[in-house]
Coordinates of C-alpha atoms in Angstrom, one line a residue:
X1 CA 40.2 -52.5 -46.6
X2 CA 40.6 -55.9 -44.9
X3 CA 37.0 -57.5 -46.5
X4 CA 37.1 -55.8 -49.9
X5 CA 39.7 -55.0 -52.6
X6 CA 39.7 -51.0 -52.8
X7 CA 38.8 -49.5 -56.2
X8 CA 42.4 -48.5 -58.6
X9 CA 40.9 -44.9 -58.3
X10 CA 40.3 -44.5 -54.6
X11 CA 44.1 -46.0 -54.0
X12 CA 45.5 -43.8 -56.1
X13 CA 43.9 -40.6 -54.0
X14 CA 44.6 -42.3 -51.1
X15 CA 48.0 -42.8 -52.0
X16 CA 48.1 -39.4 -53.4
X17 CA 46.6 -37.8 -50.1
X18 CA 49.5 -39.6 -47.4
X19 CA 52.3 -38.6 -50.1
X20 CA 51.5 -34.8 -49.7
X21 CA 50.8 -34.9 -46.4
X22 CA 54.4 -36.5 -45.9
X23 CA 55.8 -33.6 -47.8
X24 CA 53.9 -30.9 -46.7
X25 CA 52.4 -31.7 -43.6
X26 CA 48.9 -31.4 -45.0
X27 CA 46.8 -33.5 -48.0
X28 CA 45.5 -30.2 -49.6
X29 CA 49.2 -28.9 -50.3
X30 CA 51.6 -30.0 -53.0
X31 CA 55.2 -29.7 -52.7
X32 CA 58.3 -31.1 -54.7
X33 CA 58.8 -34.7 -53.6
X34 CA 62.9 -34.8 -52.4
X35 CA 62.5 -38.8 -52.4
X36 CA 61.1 -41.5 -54.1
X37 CA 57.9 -42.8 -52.6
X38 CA 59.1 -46.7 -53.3
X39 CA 62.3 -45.3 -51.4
X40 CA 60.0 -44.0 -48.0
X41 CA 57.8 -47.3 -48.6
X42 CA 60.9 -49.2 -47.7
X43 CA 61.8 -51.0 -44.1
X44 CA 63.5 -48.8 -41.6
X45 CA 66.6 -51.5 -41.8
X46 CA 66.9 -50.8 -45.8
X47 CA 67.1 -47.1 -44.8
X48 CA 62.9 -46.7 -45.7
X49 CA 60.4 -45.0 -43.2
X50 CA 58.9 -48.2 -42.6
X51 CA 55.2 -46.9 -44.6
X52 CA 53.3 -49.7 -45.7
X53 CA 51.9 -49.8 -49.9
X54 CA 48.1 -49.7 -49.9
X55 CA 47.7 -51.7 -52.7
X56 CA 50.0 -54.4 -51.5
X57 CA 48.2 -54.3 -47.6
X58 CA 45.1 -54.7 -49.5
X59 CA 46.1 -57.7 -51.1
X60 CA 47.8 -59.1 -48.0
X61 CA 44.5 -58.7 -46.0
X62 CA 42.2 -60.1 -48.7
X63 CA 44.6 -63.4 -48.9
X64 CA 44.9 -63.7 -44.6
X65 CA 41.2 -63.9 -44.9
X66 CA 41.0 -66.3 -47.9
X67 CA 43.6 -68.6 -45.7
X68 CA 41.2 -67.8 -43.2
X69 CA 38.1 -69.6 -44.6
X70 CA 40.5 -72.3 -45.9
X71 CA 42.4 -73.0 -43.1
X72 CA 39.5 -73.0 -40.0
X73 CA 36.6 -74.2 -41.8
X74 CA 35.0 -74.5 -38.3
X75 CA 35.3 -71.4 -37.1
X76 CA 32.5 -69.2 -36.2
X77 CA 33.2 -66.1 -38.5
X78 CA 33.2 -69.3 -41.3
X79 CA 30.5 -70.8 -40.5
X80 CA 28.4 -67.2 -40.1
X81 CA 30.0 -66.3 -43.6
X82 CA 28.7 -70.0 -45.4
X83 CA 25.4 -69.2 -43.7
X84 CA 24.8 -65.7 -44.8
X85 CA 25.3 -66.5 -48.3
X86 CA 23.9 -69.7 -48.3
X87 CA 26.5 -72.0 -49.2
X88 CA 27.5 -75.5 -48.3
X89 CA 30.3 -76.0 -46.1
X90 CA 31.6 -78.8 -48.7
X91 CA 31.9 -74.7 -51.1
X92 CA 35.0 -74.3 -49.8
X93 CA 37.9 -76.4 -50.9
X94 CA 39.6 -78.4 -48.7
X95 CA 43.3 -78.2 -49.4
X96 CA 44.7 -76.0 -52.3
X97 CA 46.8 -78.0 -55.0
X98 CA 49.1 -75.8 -56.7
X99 CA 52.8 -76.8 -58.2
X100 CA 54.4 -73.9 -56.5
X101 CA 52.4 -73.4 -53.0
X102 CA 51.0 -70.6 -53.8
X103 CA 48.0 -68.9 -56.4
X104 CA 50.6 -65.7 -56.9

């Protein structure tokens, strides 16, 4: 989940699997839902149970690593990474220009 963005269809059962098992108590069994899942998805403080989104976690993860490469171009994991797939360490860019700070 952290290295690669997850398939629509695999979230979705994924998804599909911890909302029943919230319900129910197992994956296999399907009750009515009392609660929005955005509503359980939300912090404990906004009256949530604190569960993450997978789809946004996967995002998150995918863009820590991106800042990752970016940000520590020296690094070991960087420089193993630039080595396996045989790219120049001038492949990475150096600084990211953007009008707002961020590619979102």
């Amino acid at each position: 989940m952290q290295t690669t963005r997850i398939p629509f269809g695999i979230r979705e059962q994924i998804d599909q699997a911890c909302r029943r098992f919230i319900w129910s108590g197992a994956a296999a069994k399907k009750k009515i839902s009392l609660v929005k899942w955005d509503n359980i998805c939300q912090l404990k403080p906004s009256e949530g149970l604190g569960l993450k989104q997978l789809n946004l976690m996967n995002d998150a993860l995918l863009m820590k690593i991106g800042w990752g490469l970016i940000a520590s171009p020296n690094s070991l994991w960087v420089k193993v990474l630039l080595s396996k797939y045989g790219l120049a360490p001038n492949a990475l860019p150096s600084t990211l220009l953007t009008k707002y700070g961020s590619y979102m």
